[in-house]
Structure formats: C-alpha cells, structure tokens
Short mmCIF file of C-alpha atoms in Angstrom, two decimals:
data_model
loop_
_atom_site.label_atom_id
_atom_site.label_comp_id
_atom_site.label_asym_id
_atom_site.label_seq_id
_atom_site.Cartn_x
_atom_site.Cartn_y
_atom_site.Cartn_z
CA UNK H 1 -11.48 6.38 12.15
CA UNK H 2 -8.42 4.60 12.03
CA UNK H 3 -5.43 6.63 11.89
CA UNK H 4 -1.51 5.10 10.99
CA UNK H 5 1.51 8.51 11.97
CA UNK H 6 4.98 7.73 10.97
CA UNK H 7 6.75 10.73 12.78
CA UNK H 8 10.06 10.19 10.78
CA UNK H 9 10.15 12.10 7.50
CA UNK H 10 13.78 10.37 6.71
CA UNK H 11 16.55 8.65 8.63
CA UNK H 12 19.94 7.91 8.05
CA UNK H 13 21.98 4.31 8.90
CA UNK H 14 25.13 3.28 8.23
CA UNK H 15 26.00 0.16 6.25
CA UNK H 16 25.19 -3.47 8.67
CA UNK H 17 24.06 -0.90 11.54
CA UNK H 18 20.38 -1.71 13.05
CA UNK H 19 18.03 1.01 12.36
CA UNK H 20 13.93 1.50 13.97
CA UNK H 21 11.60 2.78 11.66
CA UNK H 22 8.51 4.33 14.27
CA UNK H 23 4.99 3.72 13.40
CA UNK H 24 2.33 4.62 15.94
CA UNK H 25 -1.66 3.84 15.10
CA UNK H 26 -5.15 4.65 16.32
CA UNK H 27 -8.15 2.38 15.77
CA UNK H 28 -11.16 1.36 18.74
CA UNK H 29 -11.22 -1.86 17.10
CA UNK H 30 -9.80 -5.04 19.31
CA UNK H 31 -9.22 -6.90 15.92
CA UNK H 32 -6.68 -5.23 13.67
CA UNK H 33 -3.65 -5.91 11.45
CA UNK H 34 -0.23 -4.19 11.05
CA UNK H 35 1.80 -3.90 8.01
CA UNK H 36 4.94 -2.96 6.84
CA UNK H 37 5.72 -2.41 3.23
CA UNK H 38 9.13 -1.18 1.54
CA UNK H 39 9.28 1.09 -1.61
CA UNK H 40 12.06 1.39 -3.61
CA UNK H 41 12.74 4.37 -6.02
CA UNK H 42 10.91 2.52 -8.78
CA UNK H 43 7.81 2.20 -7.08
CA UNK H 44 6.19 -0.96 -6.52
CA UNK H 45 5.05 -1.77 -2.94
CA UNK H 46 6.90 -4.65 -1.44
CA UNK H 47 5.47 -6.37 1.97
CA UNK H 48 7.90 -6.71 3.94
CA UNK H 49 6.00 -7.83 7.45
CA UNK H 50 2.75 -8.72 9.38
CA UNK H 51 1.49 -8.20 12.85
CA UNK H 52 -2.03 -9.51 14.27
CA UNK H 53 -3.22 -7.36 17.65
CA UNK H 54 -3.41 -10.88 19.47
CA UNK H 55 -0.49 -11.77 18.15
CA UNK H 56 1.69 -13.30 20.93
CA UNK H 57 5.04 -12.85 19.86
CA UNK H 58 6.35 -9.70 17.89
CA UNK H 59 7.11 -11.02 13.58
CA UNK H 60 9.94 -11.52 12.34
CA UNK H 61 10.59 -12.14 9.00
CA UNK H 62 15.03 -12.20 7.89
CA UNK H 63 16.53 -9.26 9.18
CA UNK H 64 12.73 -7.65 9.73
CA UNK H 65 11.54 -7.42 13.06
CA UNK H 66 8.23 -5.77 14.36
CA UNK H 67 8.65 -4.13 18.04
CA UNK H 68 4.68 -4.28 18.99
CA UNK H 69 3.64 -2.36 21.94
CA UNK H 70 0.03 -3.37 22.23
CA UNK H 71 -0.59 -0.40 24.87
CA UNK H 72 1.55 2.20 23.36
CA UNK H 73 -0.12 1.28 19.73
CA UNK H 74 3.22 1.47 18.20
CA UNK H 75 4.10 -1.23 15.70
CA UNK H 76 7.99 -0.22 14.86
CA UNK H 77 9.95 -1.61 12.07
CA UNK H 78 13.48 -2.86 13.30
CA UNK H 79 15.60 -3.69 10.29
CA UNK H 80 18.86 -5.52 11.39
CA UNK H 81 22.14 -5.02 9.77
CA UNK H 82 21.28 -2.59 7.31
CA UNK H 83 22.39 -3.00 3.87
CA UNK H 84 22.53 -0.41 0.92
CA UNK H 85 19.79 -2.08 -0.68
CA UNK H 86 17.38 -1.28 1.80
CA UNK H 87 17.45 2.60 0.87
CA UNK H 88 13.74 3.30 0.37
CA UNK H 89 10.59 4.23 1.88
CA UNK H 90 8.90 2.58 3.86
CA UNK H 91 5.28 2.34 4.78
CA UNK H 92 3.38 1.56 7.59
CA UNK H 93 -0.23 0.13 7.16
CA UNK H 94 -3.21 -1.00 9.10
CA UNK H 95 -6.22 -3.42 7.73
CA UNK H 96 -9.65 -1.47 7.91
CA UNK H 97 -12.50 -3.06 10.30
CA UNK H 98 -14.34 -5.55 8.67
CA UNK H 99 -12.27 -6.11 5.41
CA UNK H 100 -8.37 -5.88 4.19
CA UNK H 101 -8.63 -2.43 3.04
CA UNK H 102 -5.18 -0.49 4.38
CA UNK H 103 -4.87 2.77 5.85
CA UNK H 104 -1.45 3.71 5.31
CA UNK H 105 0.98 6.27 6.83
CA UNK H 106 2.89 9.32 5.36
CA UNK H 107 5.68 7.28 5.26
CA UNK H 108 9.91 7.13 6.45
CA UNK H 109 12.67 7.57 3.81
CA UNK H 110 15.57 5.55 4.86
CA UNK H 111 19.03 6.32 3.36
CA UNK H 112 21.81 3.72 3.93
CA UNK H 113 25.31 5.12 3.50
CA UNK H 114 28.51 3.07 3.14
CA UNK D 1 5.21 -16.40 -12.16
CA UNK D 2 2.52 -15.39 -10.67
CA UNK D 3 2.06 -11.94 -10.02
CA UNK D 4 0.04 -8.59 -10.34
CA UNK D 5 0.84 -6.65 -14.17
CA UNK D 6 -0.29 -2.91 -14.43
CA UNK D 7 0.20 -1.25 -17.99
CA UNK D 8 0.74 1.56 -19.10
CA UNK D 9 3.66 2.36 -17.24
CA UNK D 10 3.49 5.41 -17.83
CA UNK D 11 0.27 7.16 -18.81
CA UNK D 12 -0.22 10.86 -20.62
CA UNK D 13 -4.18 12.25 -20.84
CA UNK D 14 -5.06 15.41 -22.33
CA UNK D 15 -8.33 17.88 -20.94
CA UNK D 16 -11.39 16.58 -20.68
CA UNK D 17 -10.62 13.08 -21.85
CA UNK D 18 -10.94 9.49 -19.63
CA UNK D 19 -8.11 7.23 -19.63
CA UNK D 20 -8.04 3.27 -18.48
CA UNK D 21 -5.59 1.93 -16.50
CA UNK D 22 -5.24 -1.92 -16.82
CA UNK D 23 -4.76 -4.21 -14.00
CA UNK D 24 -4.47 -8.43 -14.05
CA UNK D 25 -3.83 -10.69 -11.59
CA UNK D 26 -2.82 -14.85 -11.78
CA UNK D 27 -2.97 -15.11 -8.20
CA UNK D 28 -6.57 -16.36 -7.82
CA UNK D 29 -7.07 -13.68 -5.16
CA UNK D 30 -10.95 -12.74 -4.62
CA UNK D 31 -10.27 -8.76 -3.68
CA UNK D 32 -8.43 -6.05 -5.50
CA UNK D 33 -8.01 -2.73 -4.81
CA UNK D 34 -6.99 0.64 -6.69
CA UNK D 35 -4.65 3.31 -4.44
CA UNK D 36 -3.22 6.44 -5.72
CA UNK D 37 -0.31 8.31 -3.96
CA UNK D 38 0.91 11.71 -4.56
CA UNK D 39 4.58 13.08 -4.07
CA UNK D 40 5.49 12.55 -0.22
CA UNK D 41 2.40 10.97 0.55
CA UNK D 42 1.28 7.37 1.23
CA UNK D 43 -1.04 5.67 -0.25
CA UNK D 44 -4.82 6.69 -0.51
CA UNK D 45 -7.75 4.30 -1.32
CA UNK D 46 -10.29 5.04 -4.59
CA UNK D 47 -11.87 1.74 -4.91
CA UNK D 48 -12.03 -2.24 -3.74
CA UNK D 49 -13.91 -5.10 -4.83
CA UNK D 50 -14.21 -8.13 -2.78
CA UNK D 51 -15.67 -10.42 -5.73
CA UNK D 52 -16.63 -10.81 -9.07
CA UNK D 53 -19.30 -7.60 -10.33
CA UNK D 54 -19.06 -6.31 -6.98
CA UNK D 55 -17.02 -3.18 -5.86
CA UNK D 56 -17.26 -0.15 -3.39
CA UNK D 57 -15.71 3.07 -3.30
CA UNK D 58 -13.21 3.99 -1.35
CA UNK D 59 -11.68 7.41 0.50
CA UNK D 60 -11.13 9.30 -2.76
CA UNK D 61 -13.29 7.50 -5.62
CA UNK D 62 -14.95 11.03 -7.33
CA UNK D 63 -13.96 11.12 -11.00
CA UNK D 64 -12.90 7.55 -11.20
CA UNK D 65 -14.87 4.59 -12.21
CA UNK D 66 -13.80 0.74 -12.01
CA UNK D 67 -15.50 -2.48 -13.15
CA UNK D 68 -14.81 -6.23 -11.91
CA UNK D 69 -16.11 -8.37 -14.75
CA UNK D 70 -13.53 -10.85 -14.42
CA UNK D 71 -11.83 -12.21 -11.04
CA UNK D 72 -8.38 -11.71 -12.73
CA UNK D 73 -8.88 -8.42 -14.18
CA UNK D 74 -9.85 -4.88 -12.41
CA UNK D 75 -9.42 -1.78 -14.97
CA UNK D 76 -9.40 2.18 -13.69
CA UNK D 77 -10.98 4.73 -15.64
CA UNK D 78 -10.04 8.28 -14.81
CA UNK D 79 -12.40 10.42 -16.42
CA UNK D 80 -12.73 14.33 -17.10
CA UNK D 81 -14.59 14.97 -13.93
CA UNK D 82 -11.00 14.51 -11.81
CA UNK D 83 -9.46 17.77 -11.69
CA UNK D 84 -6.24 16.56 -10.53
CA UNK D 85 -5.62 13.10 -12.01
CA UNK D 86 -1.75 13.72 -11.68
CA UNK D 87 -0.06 11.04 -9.32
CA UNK D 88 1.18 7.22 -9.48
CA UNK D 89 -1.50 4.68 -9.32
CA UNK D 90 -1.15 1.14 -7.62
CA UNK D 91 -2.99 -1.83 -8.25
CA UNK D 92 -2.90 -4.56 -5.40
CA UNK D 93 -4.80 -8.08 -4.65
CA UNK D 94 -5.10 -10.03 -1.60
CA UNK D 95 -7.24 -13.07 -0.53
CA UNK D 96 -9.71 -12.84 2.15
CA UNK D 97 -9.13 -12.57 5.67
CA UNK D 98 -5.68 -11.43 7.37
CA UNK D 99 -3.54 -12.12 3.81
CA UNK D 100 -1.12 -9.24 3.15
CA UNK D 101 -1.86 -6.84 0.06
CA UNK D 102 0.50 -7.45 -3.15
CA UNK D 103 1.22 -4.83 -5.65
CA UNK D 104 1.95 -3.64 -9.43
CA UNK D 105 4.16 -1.98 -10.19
CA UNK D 106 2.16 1.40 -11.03
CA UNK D 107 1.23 3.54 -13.29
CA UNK D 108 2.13 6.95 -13.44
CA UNK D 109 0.08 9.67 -14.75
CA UNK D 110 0.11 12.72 -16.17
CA UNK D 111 -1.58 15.60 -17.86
CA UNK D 112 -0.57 17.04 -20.91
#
C-alpha cells in the first residue's frame, strides 16, 4: 500500500526566510504523482504543486519548489521567502495506482512570525 | 468563476438521523471525490466516482452513501449507521489522468 509520512508536526520561520517542509513516501509502483497542498485556518485545500516520478527536473511553481529525491522517496516542499500569509498546514499527497485518488499525509503546521 | 461549492457550511445532525451534504462543480471535470479529515489528521478517502452513475468506495465508506446522477453534482449522505460522523468533510474534482485535485471549501459536521 502506498504510504505518504510527514515527520514534522509544526515548524517555525521567520518572515522572507526559506523554510523545507519534509515529505517522505512509499509506493512499488514506477508511475506515481506527488502533491503538495496548503490549508489555511479556514479550511479549504489549496494545490500548491505537482511532481511526476519521471519527472526530469524538480517543480517549481512562484516561491514553491519541490526537492525530489527519486531514491530517497522524499518529495520536500521548499517555500522561498516566507511570508505571513503562508501560516498553515500543509499536506503532502500521492495519486493512487491506476486512478487520481490521493493518499495524503498527517500533515506540517507552519507558523510564520514577523 | 468556475469552481467547486459545498453547502452547508456548517452541518448539525441529531441520533439516528441521515444528513446530505451537497457538492457542485462547473469545471467539467469527469471524477469527484468525498474525503473527511478529523482534528490533526489528513485527509481520508470515503468515496470517488470516475463518471456519470458510476462510483466506488473508498478507505472509510461504512455509513455513508453517495450518488453521481449528474456530472456536475456528487451529494454525501451520512446516515445513522456512522457512529462517529463528527469531522470536516471535503469535496474535490479533477479530470482524468495526472490533473491535480481541487477542493470546496468543506463542510463541517457535528452531532447534537
């Protein structure tokens, strides 16, 4: 079964520092997709960015980056310059063999302080 | 704007009685999807439907029912049989293939 551990309960950033957000995964399947989604305090789910296992090139999407480490399985979340908006949890999610269902992880609370 | 609309927003269900939980889409996206999460948890799975009368169960579906009668519309029925119906329900839609999952906003519900 596939299997998504975010080891970080919460981490803390100052304002327009760089913070990683770790995100490790387990699946036996060569074909897989990596997800990243952001949830603020009122709830909804917000993607934030994608990764495809042959994927060349790690995503980026703004200040979003995705540090993929193919043989580690880790899929990290680098957000640069961190701003107080991006207080939130975040979630990391992989696509299910065979169709876009999402496993997702426990989840990292990020607090960004002045 | 196009978008994903859950309602209630809030949700209140007394013993032994089944609530629906609404869920349209304008996106013209084939699959939808029903999650619930619980307090310090991520999100868990109940059921999916890839197409139009079609749908399958997911990791948690006992004591919920769903129906897909219309591509834009995929309603949630919690009935009496789940014991613990407390938590904050998500609705999301994607299209086929490698398309990232977008969300409602949620419903959150509780028993009196």
């Amino acid at each position: 079964a596939q299997k998504i551990t975010q080891t970080q309960p919460g981490m803390f950033v100052q304002e327009k520092e760089a913070v990683t957000l770790d995100c490790t995964y387990d699946t036996s399947d060569p074909s897989y997709g990596l997800f990243w989604y952001k949830q603020p305090s009122s709830g909804e789910m917000i993607f934030l960015i994608y990764q495809g296992s042959y994927d060349q090139q790690n995503a980026t999407e703004g200040r979003y980056s995705l540090n993929f480490q193919k043989a580690r399985k880790s899929a990290n979340l680098v957000i640069s310059a961190s701003q107080l908006g991006d207080s939130a949890m975040y979630f990391c999610a992989m696509r299910d063999t065979g169709f876009q269902k999402l496993v997702f992880g426990t989840g990292t609370r990020l607090l960004v302080s002045p | 704007d196009g978008g994903i609309t859950q309602s209630p927003k809030y949700l209140f269900r007394k013993e032994g009685q089944n609530v629906t939980l609404s869920c349209e889409q304008n996106l013209n996206h084939d699959a939808m999807y029903w999650y619930r999460q619980d307090p310090g948890q991520g999100l868990r799975l109940i059921y999916y439907s890839q197409i139009v009368n079609d749908f399958q169960k997911g990791d948690i579906a006992e004591g919920y029912s769903v129906s897909r009668e219309k591509k834009e519309s995929f309603p949630l029925t919690v009935t009496s049989a789940q014991k613990n119906p407390t938590a904050f329900y998500l609705c999301a839609s994607s299209m086929t293939g490698d398309q990232p999952q977008h969300f409602g906003d949620g419903t959150r519900l509780s028993i009196l």
